[in-house]
CSV table of C-alpha atoms in Angstrom, one decimal:
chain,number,residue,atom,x,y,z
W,481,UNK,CA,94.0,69.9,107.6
W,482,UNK,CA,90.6,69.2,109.2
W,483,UNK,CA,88.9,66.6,109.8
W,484,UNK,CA,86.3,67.1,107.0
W,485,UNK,CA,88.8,68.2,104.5
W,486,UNK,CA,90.5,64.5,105.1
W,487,UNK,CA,87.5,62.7,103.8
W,488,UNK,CA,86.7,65.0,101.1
W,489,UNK,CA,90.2,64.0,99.4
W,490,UNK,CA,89.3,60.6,100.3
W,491,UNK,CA,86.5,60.8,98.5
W,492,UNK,CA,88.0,62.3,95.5
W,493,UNK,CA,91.0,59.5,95.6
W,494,UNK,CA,87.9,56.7,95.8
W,495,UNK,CA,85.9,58.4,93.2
W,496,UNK,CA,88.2,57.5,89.8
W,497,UNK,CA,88.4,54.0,90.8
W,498,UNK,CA,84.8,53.5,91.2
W,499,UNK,CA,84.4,54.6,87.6
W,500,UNK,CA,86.8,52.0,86.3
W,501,UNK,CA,85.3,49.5,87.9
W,502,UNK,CA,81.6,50.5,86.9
W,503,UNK,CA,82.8,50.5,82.9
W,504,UNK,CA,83.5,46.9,83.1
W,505,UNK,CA,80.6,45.8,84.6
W,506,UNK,CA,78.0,44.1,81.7
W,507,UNK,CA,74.5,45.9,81.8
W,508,UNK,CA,71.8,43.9,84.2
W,509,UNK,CA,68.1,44.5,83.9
W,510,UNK,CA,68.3,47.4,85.9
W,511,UNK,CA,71.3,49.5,83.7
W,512,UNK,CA,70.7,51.6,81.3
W,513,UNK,CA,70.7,50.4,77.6
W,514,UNK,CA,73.9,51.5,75.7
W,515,UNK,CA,73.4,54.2,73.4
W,516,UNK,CA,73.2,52.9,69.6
W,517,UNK,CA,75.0,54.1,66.9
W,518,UNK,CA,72.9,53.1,64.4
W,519,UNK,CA,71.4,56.0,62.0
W,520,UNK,CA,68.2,57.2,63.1
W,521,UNK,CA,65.3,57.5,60.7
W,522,UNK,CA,61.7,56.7,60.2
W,523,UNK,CA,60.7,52.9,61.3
W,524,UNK,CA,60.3,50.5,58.7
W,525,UNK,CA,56.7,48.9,58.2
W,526,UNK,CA,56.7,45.7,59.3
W,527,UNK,CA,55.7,43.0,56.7
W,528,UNK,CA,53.0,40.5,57.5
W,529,UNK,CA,54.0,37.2,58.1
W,530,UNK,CA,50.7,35.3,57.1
W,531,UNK,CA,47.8,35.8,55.0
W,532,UNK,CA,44.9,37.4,56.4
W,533,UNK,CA,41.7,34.8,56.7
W,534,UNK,CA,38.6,36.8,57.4
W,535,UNK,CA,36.9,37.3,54.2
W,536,UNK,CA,38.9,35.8,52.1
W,537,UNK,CA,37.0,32.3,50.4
W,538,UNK,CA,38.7,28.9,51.5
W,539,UNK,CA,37.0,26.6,49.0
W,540,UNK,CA,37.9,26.7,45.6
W,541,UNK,CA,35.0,27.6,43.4
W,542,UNK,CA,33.3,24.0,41.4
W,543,UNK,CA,33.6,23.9,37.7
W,544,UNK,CA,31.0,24.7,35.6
W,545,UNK,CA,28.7,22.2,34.7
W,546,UNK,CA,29.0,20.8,31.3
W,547,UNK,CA,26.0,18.9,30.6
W,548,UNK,CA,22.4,19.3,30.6
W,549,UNK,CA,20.4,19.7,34.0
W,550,UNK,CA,19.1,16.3,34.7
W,551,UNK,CA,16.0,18.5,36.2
W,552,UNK,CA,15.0,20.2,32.9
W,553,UNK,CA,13.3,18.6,30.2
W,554,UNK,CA,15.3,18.0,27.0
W,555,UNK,CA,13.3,19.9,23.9
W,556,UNK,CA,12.8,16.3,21.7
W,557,UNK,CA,11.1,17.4,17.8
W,558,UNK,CA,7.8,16.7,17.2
W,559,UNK,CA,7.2,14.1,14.7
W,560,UNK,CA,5.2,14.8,11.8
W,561,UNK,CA,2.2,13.3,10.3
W,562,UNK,CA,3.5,10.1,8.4
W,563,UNK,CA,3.4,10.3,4.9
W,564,UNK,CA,1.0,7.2,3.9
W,565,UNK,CA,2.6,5.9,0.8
W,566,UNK,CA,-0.2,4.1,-1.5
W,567,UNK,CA,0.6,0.4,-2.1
W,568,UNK,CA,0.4,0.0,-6.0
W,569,UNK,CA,-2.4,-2.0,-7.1
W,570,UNK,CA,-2.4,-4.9,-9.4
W,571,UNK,CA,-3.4,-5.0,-12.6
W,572,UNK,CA,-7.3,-5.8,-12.9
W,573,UNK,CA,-8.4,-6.8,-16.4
W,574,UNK,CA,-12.4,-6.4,-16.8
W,575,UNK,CA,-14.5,-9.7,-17.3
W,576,UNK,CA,-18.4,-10.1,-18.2
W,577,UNK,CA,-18.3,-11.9,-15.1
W,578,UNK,CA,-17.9,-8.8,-13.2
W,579,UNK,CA,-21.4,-7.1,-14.7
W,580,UNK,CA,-25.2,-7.6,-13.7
W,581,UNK,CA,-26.7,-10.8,-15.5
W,582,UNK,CA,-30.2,-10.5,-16.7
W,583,UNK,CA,-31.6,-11.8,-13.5
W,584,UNK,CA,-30.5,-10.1,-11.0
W,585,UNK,CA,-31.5,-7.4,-12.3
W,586,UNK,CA,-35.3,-9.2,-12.6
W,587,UNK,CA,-34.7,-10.8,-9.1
W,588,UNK,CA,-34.0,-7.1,-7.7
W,589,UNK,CA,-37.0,-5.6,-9.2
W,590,UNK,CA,-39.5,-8.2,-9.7
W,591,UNK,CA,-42.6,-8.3,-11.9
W,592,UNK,CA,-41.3,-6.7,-14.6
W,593,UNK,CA,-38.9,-8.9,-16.6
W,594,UNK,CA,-36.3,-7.2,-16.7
W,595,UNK,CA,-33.5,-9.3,-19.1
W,596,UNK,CA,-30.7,-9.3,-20.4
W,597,UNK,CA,-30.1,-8.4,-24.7
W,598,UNK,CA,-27.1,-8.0,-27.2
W,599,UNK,CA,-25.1,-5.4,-28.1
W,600,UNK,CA,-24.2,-2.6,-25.9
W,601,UNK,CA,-26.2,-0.3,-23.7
W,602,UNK,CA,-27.3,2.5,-25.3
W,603,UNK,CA,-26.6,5.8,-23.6
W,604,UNK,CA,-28.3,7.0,-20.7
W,605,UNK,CA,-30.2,9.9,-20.1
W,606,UNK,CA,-27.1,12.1,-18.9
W,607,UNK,CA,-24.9,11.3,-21.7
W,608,UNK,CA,-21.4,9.6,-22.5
W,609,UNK,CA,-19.3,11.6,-19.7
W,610,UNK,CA,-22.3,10.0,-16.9
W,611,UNK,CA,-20.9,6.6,-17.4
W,612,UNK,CA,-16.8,7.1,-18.0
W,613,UNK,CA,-14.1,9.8,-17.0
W,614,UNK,CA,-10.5,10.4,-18.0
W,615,UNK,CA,-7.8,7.7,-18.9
W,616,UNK,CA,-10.1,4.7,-19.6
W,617,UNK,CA,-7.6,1.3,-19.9
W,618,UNK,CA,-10.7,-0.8,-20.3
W,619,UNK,CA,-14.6,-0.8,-20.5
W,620,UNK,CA,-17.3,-3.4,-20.7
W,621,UNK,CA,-21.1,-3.0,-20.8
W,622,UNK,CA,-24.6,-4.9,-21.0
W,623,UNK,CA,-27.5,-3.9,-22.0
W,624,UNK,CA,-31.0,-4.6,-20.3
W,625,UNK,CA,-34.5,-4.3,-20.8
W,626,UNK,CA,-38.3,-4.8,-19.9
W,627,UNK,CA,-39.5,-5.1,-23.3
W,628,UNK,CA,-42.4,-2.3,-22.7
W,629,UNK,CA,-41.9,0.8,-20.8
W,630,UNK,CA,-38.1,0.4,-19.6
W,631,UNK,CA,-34.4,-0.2,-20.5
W,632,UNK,CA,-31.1,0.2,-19.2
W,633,UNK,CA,-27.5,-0.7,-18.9
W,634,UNK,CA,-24.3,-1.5,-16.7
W,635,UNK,CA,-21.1,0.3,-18.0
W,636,UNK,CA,-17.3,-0.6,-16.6
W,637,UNK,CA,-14.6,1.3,-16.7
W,638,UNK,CA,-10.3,0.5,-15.6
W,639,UNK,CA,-8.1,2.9,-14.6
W,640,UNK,CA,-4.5,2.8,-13.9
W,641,UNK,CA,-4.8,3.2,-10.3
W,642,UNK,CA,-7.4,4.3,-7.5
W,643,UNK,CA,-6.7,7.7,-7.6
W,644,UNK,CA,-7.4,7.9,-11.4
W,645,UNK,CA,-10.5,5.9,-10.4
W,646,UNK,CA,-11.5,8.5,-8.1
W,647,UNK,CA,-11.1,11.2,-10.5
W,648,UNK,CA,-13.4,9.6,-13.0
W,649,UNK,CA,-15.8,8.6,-10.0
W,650,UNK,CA,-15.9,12.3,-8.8
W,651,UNK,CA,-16.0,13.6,-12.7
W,652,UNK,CA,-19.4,10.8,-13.5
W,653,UNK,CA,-21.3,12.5,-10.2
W,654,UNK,CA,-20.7,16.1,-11.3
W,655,UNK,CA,-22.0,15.1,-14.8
W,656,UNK,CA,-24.9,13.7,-13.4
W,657,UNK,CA,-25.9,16.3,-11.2
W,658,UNK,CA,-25.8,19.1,-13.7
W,659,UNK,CA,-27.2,16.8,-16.7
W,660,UNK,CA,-26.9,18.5,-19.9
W,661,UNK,CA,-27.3,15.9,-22.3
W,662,UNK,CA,-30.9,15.7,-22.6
W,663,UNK,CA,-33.0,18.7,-21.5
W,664,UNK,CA,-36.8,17.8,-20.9
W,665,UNK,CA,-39.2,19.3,-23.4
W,666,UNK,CA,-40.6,22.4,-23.6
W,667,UNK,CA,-43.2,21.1,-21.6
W,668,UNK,CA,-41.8,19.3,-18.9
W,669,UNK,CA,-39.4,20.2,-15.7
W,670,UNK,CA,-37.1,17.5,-13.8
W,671,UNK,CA,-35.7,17.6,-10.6
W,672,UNK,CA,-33.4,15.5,-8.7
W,673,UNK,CA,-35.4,12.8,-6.2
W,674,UNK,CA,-32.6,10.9,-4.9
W,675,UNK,CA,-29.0,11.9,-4.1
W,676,UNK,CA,-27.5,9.7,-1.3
W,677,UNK,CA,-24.4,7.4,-0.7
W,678,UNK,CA,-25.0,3.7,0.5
W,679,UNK,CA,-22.2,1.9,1.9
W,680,UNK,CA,-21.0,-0.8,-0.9
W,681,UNK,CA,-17.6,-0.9,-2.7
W,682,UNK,CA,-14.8,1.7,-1.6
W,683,UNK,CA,-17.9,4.8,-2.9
W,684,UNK,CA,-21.7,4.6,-3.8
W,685,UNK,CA,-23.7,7.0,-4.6
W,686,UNK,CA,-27.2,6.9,-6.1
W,687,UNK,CA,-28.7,9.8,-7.8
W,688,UNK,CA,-32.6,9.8,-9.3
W,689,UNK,CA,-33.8,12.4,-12.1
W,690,UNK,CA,-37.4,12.7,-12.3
W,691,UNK,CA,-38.7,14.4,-15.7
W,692,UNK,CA,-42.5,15.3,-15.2
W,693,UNK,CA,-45.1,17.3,-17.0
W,694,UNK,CA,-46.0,20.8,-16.3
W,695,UNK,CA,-49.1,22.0,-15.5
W,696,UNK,CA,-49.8,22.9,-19.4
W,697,UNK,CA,-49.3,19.4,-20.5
W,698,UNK,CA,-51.6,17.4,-18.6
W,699,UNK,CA,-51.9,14.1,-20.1
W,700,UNK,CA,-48.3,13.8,-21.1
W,701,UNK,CA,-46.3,11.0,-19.7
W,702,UNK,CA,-43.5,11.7,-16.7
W,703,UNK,CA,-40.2,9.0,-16.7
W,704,UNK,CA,-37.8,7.8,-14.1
W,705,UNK,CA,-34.2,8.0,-14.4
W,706,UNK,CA,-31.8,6.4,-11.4
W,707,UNK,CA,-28.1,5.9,-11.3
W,708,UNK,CA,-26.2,3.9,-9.1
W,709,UNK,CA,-21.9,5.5,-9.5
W,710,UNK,CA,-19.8,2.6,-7.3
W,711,UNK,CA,-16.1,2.8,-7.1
W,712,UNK,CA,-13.8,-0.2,-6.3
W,713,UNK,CA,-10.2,0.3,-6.4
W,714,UNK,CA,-9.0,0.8,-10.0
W,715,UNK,CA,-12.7,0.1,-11.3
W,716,UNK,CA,-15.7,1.7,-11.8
W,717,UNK,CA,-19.2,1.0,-12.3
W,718,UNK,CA,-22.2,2.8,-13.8
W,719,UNK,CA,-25.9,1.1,-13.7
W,720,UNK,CA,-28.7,3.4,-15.0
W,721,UNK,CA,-32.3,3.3,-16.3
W,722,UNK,CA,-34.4,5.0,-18.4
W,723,UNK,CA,-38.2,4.3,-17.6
W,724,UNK,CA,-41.8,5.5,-18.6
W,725,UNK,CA,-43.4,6.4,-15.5
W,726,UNK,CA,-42.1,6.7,-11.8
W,727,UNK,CA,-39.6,3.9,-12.9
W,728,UNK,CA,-37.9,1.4,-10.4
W,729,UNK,CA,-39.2,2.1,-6.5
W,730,UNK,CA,-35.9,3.5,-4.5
W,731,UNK,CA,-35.6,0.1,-1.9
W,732,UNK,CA,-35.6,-1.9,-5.4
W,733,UNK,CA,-32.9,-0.3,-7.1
W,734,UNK,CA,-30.7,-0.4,-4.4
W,735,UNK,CA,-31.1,-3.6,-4.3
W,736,UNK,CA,-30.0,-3.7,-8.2
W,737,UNK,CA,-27.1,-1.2,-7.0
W,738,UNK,CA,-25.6,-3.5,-4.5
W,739,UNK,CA,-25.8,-6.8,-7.1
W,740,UNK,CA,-23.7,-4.6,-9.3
W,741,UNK,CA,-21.2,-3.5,-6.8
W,742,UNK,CA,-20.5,-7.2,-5.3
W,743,UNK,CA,-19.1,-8.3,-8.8
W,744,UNK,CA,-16.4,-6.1,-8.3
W,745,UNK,CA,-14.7,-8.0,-5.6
């Protein structure tokens, strides 16, 4: 055999050993990994380990408030008007200390003496309803005259309360102004002179008919005829004339008015 044939069968002796001893050697970083015999098939997803953060809010959100803002006005009702309850008033019995004595009416309007008589004023000019209204409790009067060309009277009149009062106060004016008791004669015409307020009492009001010939009467004569309506609480009072003439001057009978009114209190 030659030379090269000698170390091919060495080779071939070496060759099984070398194979042995390579299938007991563990795999380094530079074998090949083993085959596996695990079953192939599609790779599983891998599942996230954490909770992605972008996006996602870390605060939880704040309750909702429960109250009222402190910023915003709370709606509060608007009070009404206060009822104003009336406060009852006492019982007033009439006097004849609360009417016009015979002098002051003469003191008022002087010069003419004016006095006081007996028995009960006769009726003025307007009639009964001109010196009382509805509900009367009580009534006083007096009676005055001149003793020539003029007379007169004071009337009083109670009521239960101020609001009745009034009712009769208001109900003597309207009376007055339209005046249908006495009509003028055929040949006369009146007209109101005087209708004004004056403060005395809780109301005042004076009111002056003037009767007067027309132009087809001339020598016949004219007359006066003033009224002073005042109203204090539960009471009122009526003073009125009946004159020849012009009657009373304006200044003087309010003068008379005023007398009248201060005996009510």
């Amino acid at each position: 055999m030659s030379v090269r044939g000698w170390k091919i069968a060495a080779t071939m002796a070496v060759l099984p050993l070398a194979l042995a001893a390579c299938g007991n050697d563990k795999p380094g970083t530079g074998s090949p990994a083993p085959l596996s015999t695990a079953p192939t098939g599609p790779a599983s997803t891998p599942t996230p380990t954490g909770t992605p953060t972008e996006g996602t809010p870390t605060a939880t959100p704040s309750a909702t408030p429960s109250g009222t803002p402190t910023g915003v006005p709370t709606p509060t009702k608007t009070p009404g008007k206060p009822v104003e309850t009336p406060t009852p008033l006492k019982p007033v019995r009439l006097t004849n200390s609360m009417l016009l004595t015979g002098g002051e009416v003469a003191k008022g309007d002087p010069k003419r003496g004016w006095a006081a008589t007996a028995g009960s004023a006769s009726t003025p000019i307007c009639g009964r309803g001109s010196t009382r209204g509805d509900g009367v409790l009580g009534a006083l009067s007096r009676n005055f005259t001149n003793g020539l060309d003029a007379d007169g009277g004071q009337w009083l009149t109670r009521y239960a309360d101020a609001k009745a009062a009034t009712a009769a106060y208001d109900s003597i004016l309207k009376t007055i102004a339209s005046c249908k008791a006495a009509r003028p004669a055929p040949t006369h015409a009146r007209k109101v002179t005087e209708n004004r307020a004056i403060a005395v009492g809780d109301a005042t009001r004076i009111v002056r008919w003037y009767d007067y010939p027309l132009p087809s009467d001339p020598g016949s004569e004219d007359g006066g005829f003033p009224y002073a309506v005042t109203r204090k609480g539960a009471i009122v009072s009526v003073v009125a004339f009946r004159e020849m003439g012009k009657g009373i001057k304006p200044a003087n009978f309010e003068a008379v008015a005023r007398s009248a009114a201060a005996h009510l209190g």
